[in-house]
Coordinates of C-alpha atoms and ligand atoms in Angstrom, one line a residue:
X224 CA 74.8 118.6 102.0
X225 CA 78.7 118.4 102.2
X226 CA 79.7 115.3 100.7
X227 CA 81.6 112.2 102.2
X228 CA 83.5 109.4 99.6
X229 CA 84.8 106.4 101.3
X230 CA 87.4 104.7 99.7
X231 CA 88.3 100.8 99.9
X232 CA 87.0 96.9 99.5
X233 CA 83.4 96.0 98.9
X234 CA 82.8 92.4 98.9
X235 CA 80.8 89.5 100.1
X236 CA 81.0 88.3 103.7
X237 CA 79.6 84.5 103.6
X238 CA 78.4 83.4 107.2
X239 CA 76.8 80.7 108.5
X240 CA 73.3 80.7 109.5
X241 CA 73.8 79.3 112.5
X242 CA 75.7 81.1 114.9
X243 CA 78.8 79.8 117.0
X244 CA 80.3 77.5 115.0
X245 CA 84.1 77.1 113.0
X246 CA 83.8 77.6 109.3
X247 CA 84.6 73.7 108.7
X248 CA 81.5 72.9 110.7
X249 CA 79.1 75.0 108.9
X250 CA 76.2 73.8 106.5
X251 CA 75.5 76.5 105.0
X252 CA 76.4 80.5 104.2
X253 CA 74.5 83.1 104.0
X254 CA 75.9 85.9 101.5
X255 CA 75.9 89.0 103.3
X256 CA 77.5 92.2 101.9
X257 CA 80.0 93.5 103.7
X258 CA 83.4 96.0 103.5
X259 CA 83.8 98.4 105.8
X260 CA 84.3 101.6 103.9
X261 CA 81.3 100.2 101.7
X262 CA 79.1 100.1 105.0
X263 CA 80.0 103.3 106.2
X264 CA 79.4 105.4 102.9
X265 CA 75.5 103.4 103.0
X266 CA 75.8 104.5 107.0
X267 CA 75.6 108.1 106.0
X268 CA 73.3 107.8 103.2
X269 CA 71.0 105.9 105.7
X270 CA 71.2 109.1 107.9
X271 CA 70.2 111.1 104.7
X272 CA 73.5 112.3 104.3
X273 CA 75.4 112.8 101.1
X274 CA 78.1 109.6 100.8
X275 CA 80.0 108.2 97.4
X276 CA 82.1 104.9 97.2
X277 CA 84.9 104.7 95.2
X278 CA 86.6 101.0 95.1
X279 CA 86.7 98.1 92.8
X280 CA 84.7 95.3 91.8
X281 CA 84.5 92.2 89.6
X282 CA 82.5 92.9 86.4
X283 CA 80.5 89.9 87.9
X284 CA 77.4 88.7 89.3
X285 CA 78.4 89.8 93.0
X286 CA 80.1 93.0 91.8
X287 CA 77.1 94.2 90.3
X288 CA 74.7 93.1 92.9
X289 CA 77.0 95.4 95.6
X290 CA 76.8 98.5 93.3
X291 CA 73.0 98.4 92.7
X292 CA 72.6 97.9 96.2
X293 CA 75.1 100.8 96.9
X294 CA 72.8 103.1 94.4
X295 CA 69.7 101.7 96.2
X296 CA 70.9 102.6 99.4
X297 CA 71.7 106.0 97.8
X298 CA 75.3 106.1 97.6
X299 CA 77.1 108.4 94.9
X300 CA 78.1 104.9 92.8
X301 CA 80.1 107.2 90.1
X302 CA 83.4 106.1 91.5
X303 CA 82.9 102.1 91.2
X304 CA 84.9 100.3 89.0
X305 CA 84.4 97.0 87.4
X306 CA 87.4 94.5 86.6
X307 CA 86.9 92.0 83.2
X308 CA 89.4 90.1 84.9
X309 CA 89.5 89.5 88.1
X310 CA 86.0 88.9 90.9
X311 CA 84.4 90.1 93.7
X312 CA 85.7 89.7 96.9
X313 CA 84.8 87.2 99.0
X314 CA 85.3 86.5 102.9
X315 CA 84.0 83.3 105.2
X316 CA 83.4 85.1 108.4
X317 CA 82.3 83.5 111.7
X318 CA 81.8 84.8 115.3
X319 CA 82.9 80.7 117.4
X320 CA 81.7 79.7 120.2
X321 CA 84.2 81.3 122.0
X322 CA 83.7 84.5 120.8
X323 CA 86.5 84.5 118.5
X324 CA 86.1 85.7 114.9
X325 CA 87.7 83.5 112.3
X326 CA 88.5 85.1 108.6
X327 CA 88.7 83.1 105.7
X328 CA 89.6 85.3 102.3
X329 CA 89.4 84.5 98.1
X330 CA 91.8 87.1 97.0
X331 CA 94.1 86.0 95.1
X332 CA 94.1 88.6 93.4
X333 CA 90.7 89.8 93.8
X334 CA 89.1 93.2 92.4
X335 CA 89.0 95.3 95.2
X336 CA 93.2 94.7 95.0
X337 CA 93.2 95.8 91.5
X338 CA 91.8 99.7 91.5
X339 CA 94.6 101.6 90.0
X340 CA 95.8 105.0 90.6
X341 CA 94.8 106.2 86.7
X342 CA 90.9 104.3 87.4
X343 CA 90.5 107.4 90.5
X344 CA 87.8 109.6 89.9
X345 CA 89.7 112.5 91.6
X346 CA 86.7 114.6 90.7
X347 CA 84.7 113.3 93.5
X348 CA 87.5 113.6 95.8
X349 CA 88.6 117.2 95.4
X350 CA 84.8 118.2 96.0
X351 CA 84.4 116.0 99.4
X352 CA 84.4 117.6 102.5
X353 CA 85.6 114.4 104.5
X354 CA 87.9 111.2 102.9
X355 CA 87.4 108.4 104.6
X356 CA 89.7 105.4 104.0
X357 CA 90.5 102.0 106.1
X358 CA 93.9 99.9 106.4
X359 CA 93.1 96.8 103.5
X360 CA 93.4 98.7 100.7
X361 CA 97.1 99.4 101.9
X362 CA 97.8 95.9 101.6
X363 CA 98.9 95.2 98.0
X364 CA 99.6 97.0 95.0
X365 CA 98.1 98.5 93.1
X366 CA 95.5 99.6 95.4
X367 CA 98.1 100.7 97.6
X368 CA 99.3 103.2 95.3
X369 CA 95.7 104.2 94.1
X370 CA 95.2 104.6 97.7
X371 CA 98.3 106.8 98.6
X372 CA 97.3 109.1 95.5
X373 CA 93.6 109.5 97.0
X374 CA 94.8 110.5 100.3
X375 CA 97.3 113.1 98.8
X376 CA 94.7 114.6 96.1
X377 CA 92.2 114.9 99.0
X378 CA 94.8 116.4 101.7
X379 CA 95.9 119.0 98.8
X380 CA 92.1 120.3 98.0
X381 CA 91.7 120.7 101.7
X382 CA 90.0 117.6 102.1
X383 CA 89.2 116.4 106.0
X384 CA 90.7 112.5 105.9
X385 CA 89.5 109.8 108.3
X386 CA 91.0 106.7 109.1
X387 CA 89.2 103.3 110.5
X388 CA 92.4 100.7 110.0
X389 CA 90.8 97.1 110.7
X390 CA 93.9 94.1 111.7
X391 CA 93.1 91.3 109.1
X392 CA 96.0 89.1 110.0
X393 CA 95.6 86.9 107.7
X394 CA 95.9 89.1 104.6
X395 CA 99.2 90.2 105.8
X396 CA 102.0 88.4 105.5
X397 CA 102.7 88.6 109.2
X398 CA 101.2 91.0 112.7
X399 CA 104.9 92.9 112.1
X400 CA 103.7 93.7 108.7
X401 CA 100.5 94.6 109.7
X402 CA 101.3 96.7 112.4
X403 CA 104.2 98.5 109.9
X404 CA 101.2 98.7 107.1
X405 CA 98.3 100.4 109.4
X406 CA 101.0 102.5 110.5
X407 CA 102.5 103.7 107.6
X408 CA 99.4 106.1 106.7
X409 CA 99.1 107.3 110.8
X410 CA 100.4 111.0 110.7
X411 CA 98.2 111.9 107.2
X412 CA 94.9 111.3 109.3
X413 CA 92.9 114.2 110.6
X414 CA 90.2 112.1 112.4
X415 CA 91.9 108.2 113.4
X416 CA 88.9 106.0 115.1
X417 CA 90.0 102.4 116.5
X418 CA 88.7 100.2 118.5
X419 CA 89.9 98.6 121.8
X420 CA 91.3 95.3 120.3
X421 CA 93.3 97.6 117.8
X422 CA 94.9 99.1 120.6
X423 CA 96.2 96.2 121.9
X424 CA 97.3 94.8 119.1
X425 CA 99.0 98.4 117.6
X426 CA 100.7 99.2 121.2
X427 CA 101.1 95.8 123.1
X428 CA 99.8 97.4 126.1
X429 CA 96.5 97.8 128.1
X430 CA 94.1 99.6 126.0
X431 CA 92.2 100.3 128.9
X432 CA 94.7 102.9 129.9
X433 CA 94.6 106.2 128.4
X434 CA 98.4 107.0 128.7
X435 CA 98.6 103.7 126.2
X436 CA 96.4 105.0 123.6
X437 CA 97.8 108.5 123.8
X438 CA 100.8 106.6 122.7
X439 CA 99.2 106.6 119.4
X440 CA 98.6 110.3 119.2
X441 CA 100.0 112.1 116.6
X442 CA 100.2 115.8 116.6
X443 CA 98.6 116.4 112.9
X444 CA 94.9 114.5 115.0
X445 CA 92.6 116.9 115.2
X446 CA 90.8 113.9 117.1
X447 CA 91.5 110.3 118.2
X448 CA 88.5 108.0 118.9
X449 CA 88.6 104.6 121.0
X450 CA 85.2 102.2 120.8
X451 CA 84.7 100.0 123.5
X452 CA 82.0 97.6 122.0
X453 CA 78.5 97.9 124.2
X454 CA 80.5 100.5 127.0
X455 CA 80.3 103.3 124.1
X456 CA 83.7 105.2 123.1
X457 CA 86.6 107.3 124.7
X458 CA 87.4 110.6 122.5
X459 CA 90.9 112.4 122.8
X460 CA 91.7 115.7 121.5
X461 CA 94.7 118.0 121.7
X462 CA 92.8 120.3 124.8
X463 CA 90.5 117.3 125.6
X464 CA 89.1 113.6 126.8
X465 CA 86.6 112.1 128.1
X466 CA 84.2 108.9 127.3
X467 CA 81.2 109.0 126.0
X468 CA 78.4 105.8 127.4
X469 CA 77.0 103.0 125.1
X470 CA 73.8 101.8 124.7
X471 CA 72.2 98.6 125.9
X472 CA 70.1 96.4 123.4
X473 CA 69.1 93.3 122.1
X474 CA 72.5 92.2 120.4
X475 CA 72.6 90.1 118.2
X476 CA 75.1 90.1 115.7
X477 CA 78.0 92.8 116.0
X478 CA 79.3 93.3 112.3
X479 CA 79.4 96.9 111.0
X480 CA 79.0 98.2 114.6
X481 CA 82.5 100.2 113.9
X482 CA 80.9 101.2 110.9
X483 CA 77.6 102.4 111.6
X484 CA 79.3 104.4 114.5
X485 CA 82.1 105.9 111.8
X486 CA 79.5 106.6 109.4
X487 CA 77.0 108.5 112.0
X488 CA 80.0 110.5 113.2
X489 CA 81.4 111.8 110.0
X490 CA 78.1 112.9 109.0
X491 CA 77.5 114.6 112.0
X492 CA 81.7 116.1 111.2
X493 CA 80.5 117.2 107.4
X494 CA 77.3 119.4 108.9
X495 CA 79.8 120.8 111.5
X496 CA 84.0 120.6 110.9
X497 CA 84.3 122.6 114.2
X498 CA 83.0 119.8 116.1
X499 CA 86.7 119.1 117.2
X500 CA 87.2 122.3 119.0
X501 CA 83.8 121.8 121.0
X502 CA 83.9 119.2 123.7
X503 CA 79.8 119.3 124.5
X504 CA 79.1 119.3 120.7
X505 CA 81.6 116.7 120.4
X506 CA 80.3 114.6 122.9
X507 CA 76.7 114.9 121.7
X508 CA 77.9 113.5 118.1
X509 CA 79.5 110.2 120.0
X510 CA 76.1 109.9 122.0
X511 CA 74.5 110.0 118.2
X512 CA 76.9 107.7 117.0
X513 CA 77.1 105.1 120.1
X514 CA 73.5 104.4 119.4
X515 CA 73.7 104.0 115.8
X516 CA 76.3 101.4 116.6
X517 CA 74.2 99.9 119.3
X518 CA 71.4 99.7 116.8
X519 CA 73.6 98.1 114.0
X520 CA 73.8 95.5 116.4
X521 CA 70.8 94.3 116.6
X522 CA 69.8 92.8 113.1
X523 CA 72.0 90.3 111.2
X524 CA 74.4 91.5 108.2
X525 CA 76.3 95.2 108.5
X526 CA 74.1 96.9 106.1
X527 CA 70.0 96.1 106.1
X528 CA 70.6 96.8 110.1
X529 CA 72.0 100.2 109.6
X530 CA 69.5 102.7 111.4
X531 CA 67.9 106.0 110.2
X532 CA 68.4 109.1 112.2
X533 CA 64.3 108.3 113.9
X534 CA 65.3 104.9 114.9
X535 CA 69.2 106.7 116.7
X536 CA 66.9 109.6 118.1
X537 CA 64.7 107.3 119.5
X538 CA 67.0 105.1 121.0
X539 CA 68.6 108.0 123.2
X540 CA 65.2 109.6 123.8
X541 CA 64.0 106.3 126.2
X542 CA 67.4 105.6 127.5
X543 CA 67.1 109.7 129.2
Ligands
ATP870 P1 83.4 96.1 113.8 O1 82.8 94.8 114.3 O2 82.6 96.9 112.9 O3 84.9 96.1 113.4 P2 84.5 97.8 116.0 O4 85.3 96.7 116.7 O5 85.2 98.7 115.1 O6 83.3 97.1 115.2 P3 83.0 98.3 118.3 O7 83.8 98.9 119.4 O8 82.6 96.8 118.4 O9 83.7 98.7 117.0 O10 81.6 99.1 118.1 C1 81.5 100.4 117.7 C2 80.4 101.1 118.5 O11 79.1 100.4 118.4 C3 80.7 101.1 120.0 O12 81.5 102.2 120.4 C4 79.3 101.1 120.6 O13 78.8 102.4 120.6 C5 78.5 100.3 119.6 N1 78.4 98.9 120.0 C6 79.2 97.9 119.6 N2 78.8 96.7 120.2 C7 77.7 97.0 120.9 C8 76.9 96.2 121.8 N3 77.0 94.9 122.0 N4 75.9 96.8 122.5 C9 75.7 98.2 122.3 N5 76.5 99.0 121.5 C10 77.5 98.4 120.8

């Protein structure tokens, strides 16, 4: 089947066992792995589709633990690099009490910043049908150069490119700079999904409102996708838009929901690029991936609670 490489930072995400509490008061972490482009290409293995990961690790303990689980989960593992250098990734994560997620990073530099532009395995881009990227690897160079150089090799063999940005204020050196970074990239994007917060914090207005997100409309879209946590997604297109419901379930811990919802919709994209000009067949590809999403969200960690296409079929069969 057509193939899908995701490009970006795979890392560890360390989070407390218990749930609701500040970094400083936790006892212990739990290592869980975790960046999103790395959940999204095992997303659309776990769907039996055909995904690859290209992105940078340390030639370390953690490094090679994400890769083998990457080739476990059956993700193309060919473009993975390994730094002598410089290691893994790492990211203290907790969801507070009050709801609020707080990041704490170890890069400095870490791997993931390090891919270079001559490291690409251009090969495996040219021969995707879909290039999926996120808004981190923009950050520094020189990922951000390796990055700019994927996006153009991909757009020039014809490649589809999707963009997920994720605001990680604390990697940038202040919201301006983040909101200039995610930015930068906008008008390259065929396919740009963000979520509500993202709105709100790339517009300053109401993300509720759809005249606010069509502010971020760009004329290149093909398709512009909103997710509204457990009320589903809004989808705009050029000739249409609409909202598609969410599912309810047993939540339990919401990381890689964006992911597991990307990753179900870009496979359902590589079986069927005219999905865009089709609002039902559009609409049942959001329905597909809203309950992947809801799924995702209701095991710990972003990748062992990524669901197979049984488990998302189900789901929408008993909420008919
Ligand atoms: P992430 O935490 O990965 O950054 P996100 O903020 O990008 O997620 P969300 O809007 O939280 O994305 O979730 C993506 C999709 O997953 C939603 O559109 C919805 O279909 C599903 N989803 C998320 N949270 C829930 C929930 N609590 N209950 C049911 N479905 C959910």
């Amino acid at each position: 089947s057509p193939m899908i490489v995701s490009f970006g930072e795979m890392l560890i995400d360390f989070v407390p066992d218990v749930a609701g509490v500040s970094l400083a008061e936790s006892y212990a972490f739990i290592k869980a792995p975790g960046g999103a482009p790395a959940n999204v290409a095992c997303a659309i293995a776990k769907l039996g589709g055909n995904a690859a990961f290209i992105g940078k690790v340390g030639d370390d303990e953690f490094g090679h633990m994400l890769a083998n689980l990457l080739k476990k989960s059956g993700v193309n593992s060919d473009g993975i690099c390994f730094d002598k250098d410089a290691r893994t990734a790492l990211a203290f994560v907790t969801l507070k009490a009050d709801g609020q997620r707080e990041f704490m990073f170890y890069r400095s530099p870490s791997a993931d910043m390090l891919l270079k532009e001559s490291e690409l395995k251009l090969d495996l881009i040219k021969q995707a049908k879909i290039f999926h990227y996120g808004s981190i690897s923009l950050i520094s160079e020189p990922c951000k150069s390796a990055h700019m150089a994927a996006m153009k090799a991909a757009k020039q063999a014809g490649v589809l490119l999707s963009y997920d940005p994720n605001v990680r204020l604390p990697l940038w050196p202040c919201p301006e700079a983040a909101r200039d970074g995610i930015k930068s990239i906008w008008d390259q994007a065929d396919f740009v999904k963000v979520s509500d917060d993202e709105v709100e914090f790339l517009t300053k207005g109401d993300p509720k409102k759809d005249d606010v997100v069509m502010s971020l409309w760009n004329d290149n879209f093909k398709l512009l996708i909103v997710t509204d946590g457990p009320e589903g997604c809004r989808y705009f297109t050029k000739k249409f838009k609409g909202k598609v419901n969410g599912y309810k379930v047993k939540t339990i811990d919401t990381t890689g929901a964006g992911d597991a919802f990307v990753g179900a919709f870009l496979q359902a994209v590589a079986k069927d690029p005219n999905l865009f000009n089709d609002e039902n067949k559009l609409k049942e590809a959001l329905v597909f991936a809203n309950a992947c999403g809801a799924i995702s969200t209701t095991q710990k960690g972003a990748i062992p609670s990524l669901p197979d296409k049984a488990q998302a079929e189900k789901l929408i069969k008993e909420a008919k």
